[in-house]
CSV table of N, CA and C in Angstrom, one decimal:
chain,number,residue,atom,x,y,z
A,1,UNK,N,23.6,47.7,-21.2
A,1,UNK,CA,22.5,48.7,-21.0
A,1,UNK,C,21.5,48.5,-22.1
A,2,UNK,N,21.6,48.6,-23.5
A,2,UNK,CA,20.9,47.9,-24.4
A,2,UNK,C,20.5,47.1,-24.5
A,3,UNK,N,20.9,46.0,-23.8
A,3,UNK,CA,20.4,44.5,-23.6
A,3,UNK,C,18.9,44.7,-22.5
A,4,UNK,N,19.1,45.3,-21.4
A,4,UNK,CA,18.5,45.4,-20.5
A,4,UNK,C,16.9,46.1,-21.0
A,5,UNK,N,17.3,47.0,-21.9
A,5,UNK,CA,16.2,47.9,-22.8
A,5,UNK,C,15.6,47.1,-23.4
A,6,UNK,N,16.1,46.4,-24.4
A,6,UNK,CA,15.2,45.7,-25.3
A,6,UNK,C,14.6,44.3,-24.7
A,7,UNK,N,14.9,43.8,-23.5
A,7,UNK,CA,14.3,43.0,-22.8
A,7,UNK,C,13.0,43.2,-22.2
A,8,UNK,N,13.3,44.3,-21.8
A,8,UNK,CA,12.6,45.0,-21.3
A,8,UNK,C,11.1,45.6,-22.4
A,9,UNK,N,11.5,45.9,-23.6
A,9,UNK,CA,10.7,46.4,-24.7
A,9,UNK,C,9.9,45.4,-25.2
A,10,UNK,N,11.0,44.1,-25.5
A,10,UNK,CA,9.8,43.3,-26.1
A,10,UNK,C,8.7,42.5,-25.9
A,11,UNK,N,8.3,42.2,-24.3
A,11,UNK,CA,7.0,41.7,-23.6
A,11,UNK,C,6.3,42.9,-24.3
A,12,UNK,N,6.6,44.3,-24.4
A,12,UNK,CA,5.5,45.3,-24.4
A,12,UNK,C,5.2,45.2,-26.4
A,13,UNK,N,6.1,44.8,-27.0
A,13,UNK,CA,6.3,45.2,-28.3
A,13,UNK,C,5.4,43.8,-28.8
A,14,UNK,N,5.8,42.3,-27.8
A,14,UNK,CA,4.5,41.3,-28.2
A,14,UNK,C,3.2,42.0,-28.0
A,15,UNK,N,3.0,42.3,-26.8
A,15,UNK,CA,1.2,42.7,-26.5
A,15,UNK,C,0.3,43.5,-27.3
A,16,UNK,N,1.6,44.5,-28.2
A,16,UNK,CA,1.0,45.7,-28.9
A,16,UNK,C,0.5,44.1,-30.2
A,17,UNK,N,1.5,44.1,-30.8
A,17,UNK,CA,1.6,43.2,-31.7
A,17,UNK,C,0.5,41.9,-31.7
A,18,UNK,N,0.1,41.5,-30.2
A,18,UNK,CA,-1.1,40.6,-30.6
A,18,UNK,C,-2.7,41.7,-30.3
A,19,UNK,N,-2.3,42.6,-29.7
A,19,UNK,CA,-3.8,43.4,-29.6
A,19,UNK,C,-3.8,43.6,-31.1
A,20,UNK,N,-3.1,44.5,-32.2
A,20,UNK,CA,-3.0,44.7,-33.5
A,20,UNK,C,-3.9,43.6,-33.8
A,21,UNK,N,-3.5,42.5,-33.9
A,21,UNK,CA,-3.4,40.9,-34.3
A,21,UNK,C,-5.2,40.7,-34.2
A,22,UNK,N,-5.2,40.8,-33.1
A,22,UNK,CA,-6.8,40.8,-33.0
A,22,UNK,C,-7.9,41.1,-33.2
A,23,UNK,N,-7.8,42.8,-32.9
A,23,UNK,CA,-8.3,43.8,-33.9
A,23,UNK,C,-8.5,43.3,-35.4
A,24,UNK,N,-7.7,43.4,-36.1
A,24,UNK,CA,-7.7,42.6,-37.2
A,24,UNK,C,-8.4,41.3,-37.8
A,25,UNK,N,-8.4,40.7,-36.9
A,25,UNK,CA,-8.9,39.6,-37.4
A,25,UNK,C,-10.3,39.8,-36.4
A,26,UNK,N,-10.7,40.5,-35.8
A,26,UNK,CA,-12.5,40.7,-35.1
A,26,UNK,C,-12.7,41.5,-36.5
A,27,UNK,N,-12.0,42.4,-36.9
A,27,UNK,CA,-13.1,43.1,-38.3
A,27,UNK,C,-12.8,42.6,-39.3
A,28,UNK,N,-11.8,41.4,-39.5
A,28,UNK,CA,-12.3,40.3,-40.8
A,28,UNK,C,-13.6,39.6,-40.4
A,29,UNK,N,-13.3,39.3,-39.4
A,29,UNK,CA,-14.7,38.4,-38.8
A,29,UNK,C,-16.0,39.8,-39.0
A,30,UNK,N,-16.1,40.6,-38.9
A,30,UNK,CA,-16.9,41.6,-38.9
A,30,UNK,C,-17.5,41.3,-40.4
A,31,UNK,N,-16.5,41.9,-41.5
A,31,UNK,CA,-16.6,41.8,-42.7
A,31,UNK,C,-17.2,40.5,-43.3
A,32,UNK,N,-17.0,40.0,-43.0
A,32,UNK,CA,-17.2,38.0,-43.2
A,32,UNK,C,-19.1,38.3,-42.6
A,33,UNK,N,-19.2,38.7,-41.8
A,33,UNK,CA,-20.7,38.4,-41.4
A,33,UNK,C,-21.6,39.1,-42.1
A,34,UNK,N,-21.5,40.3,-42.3
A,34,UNK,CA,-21.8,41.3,-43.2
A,34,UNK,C,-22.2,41.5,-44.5
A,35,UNK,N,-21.1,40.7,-45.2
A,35,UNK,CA,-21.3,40.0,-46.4
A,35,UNK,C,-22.3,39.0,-46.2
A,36,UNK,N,-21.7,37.6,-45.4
A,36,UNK,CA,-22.8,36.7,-45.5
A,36,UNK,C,-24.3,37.0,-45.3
A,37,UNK,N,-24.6,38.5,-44.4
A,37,UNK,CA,-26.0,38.9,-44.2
A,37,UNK,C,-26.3,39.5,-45.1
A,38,UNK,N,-25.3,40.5,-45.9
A,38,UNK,CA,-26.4,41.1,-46.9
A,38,UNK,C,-26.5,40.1,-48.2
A,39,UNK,N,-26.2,39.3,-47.9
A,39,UNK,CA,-26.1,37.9,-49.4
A,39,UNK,C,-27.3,37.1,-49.2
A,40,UNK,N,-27.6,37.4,-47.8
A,40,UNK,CA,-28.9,36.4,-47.0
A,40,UNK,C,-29.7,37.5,-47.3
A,41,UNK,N,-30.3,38.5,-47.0
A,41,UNK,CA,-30.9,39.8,-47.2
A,41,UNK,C,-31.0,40.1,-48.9
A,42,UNK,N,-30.3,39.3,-50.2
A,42,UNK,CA,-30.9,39.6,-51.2
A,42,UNK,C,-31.1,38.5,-51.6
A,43,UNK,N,-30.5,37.5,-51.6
A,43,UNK,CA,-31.9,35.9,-51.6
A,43,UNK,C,-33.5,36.1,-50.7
A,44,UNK,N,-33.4,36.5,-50.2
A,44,UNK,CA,-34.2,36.5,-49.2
A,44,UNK,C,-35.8,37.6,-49.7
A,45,UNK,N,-34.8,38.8,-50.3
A,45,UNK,CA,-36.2,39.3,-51.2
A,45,UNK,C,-36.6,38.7,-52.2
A,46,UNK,N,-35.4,37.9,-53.1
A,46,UNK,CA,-35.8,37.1,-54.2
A,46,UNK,C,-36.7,36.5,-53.7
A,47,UNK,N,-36.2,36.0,-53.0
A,47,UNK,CA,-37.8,34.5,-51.8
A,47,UNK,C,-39.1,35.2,-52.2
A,48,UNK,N,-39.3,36.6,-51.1
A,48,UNK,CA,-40.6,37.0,-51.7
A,48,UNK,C,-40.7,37.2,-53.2
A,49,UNK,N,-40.3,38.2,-54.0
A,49,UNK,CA,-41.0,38.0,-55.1
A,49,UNK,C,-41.2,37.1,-56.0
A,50,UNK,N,-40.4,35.8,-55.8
A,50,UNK,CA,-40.7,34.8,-56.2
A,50,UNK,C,-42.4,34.0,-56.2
A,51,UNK,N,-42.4,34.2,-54.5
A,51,UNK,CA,-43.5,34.0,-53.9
A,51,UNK,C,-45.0,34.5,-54.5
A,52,UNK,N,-44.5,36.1,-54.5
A,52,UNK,CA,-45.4,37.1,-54.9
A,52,UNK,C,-46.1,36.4,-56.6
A,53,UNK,N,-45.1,36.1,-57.3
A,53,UNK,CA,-45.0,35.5,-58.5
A,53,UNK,C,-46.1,34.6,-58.6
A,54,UNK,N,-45.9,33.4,-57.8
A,54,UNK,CA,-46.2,32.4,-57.2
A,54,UNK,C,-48.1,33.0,-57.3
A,55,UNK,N,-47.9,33.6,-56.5
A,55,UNK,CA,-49.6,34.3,-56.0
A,55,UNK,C,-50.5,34.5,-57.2
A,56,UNK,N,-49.9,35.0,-58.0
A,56,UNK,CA,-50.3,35.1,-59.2
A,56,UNK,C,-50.4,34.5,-60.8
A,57,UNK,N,-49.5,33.2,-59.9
A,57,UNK,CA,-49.3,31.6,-61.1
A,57,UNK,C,-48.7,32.1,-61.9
A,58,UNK,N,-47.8,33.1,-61.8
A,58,UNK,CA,-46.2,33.1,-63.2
A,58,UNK,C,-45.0,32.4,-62.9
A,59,UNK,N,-44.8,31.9,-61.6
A,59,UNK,CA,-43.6,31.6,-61.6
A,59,UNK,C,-43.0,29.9,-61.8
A,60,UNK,N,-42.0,29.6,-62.2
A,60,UNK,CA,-42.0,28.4,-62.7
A,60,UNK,C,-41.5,27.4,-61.7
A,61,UNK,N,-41.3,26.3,-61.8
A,61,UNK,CA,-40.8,25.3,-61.2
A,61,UNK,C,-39.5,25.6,-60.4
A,62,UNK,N,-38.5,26.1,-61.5
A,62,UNK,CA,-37.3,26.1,-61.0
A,62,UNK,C,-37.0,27.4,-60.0
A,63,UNK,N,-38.0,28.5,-60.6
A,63,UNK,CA,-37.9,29.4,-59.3
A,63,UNK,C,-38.6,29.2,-58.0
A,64,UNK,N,-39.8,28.4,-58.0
A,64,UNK,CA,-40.3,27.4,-56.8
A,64,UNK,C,-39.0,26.9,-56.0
A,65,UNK,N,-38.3,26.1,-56.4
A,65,UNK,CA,-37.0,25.5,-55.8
A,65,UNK,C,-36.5,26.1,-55.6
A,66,UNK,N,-35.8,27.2,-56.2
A,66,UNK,CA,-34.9,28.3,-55.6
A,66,UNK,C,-35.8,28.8,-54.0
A,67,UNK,N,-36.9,28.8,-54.1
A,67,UNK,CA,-38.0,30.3,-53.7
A,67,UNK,C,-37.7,29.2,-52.2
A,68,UNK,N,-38.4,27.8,-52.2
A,68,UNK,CA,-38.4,27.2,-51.3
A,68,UNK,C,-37.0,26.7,-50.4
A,69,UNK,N,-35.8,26.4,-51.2
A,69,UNK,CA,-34.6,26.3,-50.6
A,69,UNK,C,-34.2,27.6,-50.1
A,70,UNK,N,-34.3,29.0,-49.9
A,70,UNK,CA,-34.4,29.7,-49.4
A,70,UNK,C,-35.1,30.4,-48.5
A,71,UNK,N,-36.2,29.3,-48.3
A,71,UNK,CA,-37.2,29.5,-47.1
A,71,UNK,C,-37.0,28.4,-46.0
A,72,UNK,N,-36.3,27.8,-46.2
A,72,UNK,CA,-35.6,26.3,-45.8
A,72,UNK,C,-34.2,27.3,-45.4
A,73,UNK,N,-33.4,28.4,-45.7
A,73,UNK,CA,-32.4,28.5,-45.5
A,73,UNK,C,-32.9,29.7,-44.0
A,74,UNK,N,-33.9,30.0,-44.6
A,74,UNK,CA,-34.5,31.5,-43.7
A,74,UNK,C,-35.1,30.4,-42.1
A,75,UNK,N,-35.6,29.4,-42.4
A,75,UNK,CA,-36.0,28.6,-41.3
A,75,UNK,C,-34.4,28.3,-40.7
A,76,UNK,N,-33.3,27.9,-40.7
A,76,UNK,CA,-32.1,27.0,-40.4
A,76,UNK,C,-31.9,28.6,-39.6
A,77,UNK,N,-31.4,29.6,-39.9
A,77,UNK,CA,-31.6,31.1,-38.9
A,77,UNK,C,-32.5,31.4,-38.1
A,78,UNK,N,-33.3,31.1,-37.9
A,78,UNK,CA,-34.6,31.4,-36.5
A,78,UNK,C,-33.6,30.3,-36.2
A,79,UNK,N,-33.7,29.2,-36.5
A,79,UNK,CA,-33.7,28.1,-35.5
A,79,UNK,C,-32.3,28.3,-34.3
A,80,UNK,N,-30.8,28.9,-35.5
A,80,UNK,CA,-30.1,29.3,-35.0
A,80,UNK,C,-30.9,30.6,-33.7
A,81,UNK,N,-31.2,31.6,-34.0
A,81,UNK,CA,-31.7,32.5,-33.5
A,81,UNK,C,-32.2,32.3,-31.9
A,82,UNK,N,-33.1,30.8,-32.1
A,82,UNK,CA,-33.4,30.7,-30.7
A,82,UNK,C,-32.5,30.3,-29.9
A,83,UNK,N,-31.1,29.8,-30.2
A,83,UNK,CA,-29.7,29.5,-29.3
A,83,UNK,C,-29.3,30.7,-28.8
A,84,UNK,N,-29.3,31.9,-29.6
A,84,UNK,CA,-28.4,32.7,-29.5
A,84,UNK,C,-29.1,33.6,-28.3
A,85,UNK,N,-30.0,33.2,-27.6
A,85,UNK,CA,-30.9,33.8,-26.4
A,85,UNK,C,-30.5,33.4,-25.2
A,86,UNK,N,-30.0,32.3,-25.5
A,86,UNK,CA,-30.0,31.1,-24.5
A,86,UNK,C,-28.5,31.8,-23.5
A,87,UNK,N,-28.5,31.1,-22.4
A,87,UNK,CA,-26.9,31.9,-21.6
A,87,UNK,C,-26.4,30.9,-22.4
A,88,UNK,N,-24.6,31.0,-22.4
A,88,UNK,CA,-24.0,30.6,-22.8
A,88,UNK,C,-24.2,30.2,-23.9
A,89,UNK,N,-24.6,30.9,-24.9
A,89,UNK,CA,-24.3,30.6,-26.0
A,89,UNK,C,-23.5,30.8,-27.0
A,90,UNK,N,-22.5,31.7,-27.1
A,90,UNK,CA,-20.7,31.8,-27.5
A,90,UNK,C,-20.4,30.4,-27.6
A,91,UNK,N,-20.6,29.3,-26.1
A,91,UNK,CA,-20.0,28.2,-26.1
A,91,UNK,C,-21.2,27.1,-27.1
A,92,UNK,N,-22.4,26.9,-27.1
A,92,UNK,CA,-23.3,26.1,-27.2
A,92,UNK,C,-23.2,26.2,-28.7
A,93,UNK,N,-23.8,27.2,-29.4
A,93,UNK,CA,-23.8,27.2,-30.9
A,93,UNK,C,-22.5,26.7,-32.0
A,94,UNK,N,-21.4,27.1,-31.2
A,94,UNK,CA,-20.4,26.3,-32.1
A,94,UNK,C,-20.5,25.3,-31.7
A,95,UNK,N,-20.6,24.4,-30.8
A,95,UNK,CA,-20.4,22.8,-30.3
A,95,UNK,C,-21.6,22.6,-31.2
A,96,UNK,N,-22.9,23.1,-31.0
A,96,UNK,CA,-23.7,22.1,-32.3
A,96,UNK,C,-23.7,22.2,-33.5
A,97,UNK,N,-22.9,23.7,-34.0
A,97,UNK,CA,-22.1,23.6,-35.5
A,97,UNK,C,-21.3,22.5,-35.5
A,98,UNK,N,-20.4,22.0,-34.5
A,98,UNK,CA,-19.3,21.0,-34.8
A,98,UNK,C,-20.2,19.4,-34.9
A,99,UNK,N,-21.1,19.7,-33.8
A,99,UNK,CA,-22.2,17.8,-33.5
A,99,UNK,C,-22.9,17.6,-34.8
A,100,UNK,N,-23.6,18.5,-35.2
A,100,UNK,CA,-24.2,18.4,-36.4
A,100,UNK,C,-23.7,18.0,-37.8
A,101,UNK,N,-22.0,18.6,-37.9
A,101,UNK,CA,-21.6,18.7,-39.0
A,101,UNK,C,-20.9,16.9,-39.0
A,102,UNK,N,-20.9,16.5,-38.0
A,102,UNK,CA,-20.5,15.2,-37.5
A,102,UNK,C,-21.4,14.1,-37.8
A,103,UNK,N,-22.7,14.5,-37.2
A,103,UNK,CA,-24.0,13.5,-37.5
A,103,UNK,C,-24.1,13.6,-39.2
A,104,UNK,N,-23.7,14.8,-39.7
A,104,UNK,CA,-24.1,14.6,-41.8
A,104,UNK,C,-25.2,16.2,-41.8
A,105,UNK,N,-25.4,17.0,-40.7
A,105,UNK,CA,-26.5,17.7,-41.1
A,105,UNK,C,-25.9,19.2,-41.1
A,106,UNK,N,-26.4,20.1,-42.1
A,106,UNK,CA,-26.0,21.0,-42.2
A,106,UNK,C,-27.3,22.5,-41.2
A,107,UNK,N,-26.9,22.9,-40.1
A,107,UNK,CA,-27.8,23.4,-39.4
A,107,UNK,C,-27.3,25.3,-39.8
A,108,UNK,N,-26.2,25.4,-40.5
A,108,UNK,CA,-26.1,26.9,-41.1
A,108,UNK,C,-27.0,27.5,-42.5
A,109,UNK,N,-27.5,28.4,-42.5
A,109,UNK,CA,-28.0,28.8,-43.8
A,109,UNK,C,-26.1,29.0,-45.1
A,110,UNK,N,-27.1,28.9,-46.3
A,110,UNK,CA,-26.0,28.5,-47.1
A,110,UNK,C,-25.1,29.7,-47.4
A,111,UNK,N,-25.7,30.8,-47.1
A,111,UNK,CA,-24.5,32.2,-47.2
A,111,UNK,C,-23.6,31.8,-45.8
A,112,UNK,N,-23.7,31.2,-44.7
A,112,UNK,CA,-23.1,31.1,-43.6
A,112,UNK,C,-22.2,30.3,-43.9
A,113,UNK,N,-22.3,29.3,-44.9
A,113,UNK,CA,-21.4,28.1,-44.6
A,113,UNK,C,-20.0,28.2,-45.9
A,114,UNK,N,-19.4,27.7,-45.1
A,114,UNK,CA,-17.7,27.7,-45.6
A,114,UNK,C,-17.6,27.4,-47.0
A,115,UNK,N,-18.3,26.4,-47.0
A,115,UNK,CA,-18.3,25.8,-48.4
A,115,UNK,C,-18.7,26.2,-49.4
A,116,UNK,N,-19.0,27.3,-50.1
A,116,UNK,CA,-20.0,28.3,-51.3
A,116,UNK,C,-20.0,27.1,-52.7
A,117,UNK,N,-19.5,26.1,-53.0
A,117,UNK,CA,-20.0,25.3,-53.6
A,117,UNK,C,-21.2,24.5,-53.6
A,118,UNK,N,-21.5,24.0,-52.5
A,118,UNK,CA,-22.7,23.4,-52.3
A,118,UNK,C,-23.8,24.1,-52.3
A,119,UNK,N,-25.0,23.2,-53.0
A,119,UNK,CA,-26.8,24.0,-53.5
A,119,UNK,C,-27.2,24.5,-52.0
């Protein structure tokens, strides 16, 4: 009789166990994006007032480069952006994350990308 019970329980005790599973790892993935936007959202003001800077000939070289590699990062997101309109694109945008990363080109802005070492 016990035997019959728990046979019986544990198809139901996996399902709970991978819905849990999932849940979990959709609001890591939540958390993960969030961060990476508000990290893109405070480079991103730096961009302007750098700019702003710029307008008024205070700002130096090395904040130029910063100012401009983050307008370079702000372009690589629109460009993403216009995929993300497109049907199917769940499927499309990772395949050209994977083609691109293949050909040598990096098409993620740099809060996106895995690697937080690289400029």
């Amino acid at each position: 009789m016990k035997l019959r019970v728990f046979i019986f329980k544990a198809p139901i005790r996996v399902i709970r166990i991978q819905r849990r599973r999932s849940v979990y790892r959709f609001r890591r993935q939540m958390l993960t994006l969030k961060l990476a936007l508000s990290q893109e959202k405070a480079e991103t003001k730096e961009m302007l007032s750098i700019y702003r800077k710029y307008t008024r000939r205070q700002a130096s070289e090395e904040e130029m480069q910063i100012a401009n590699r983050q307008f370079l990062d702000l372009l690589k997101g629109l460009g993403l952006g216009v995929f993300a309109i497109l049907p199917f694109a769940p499927i499309t945008i990772p395949v050209m994350i994977k083609l691109s990363r293949l050909v040598g080109v990096e098409i993620l802005p740099s809060s996106f990308s895995q690697d937080k070492n690289k400029p």
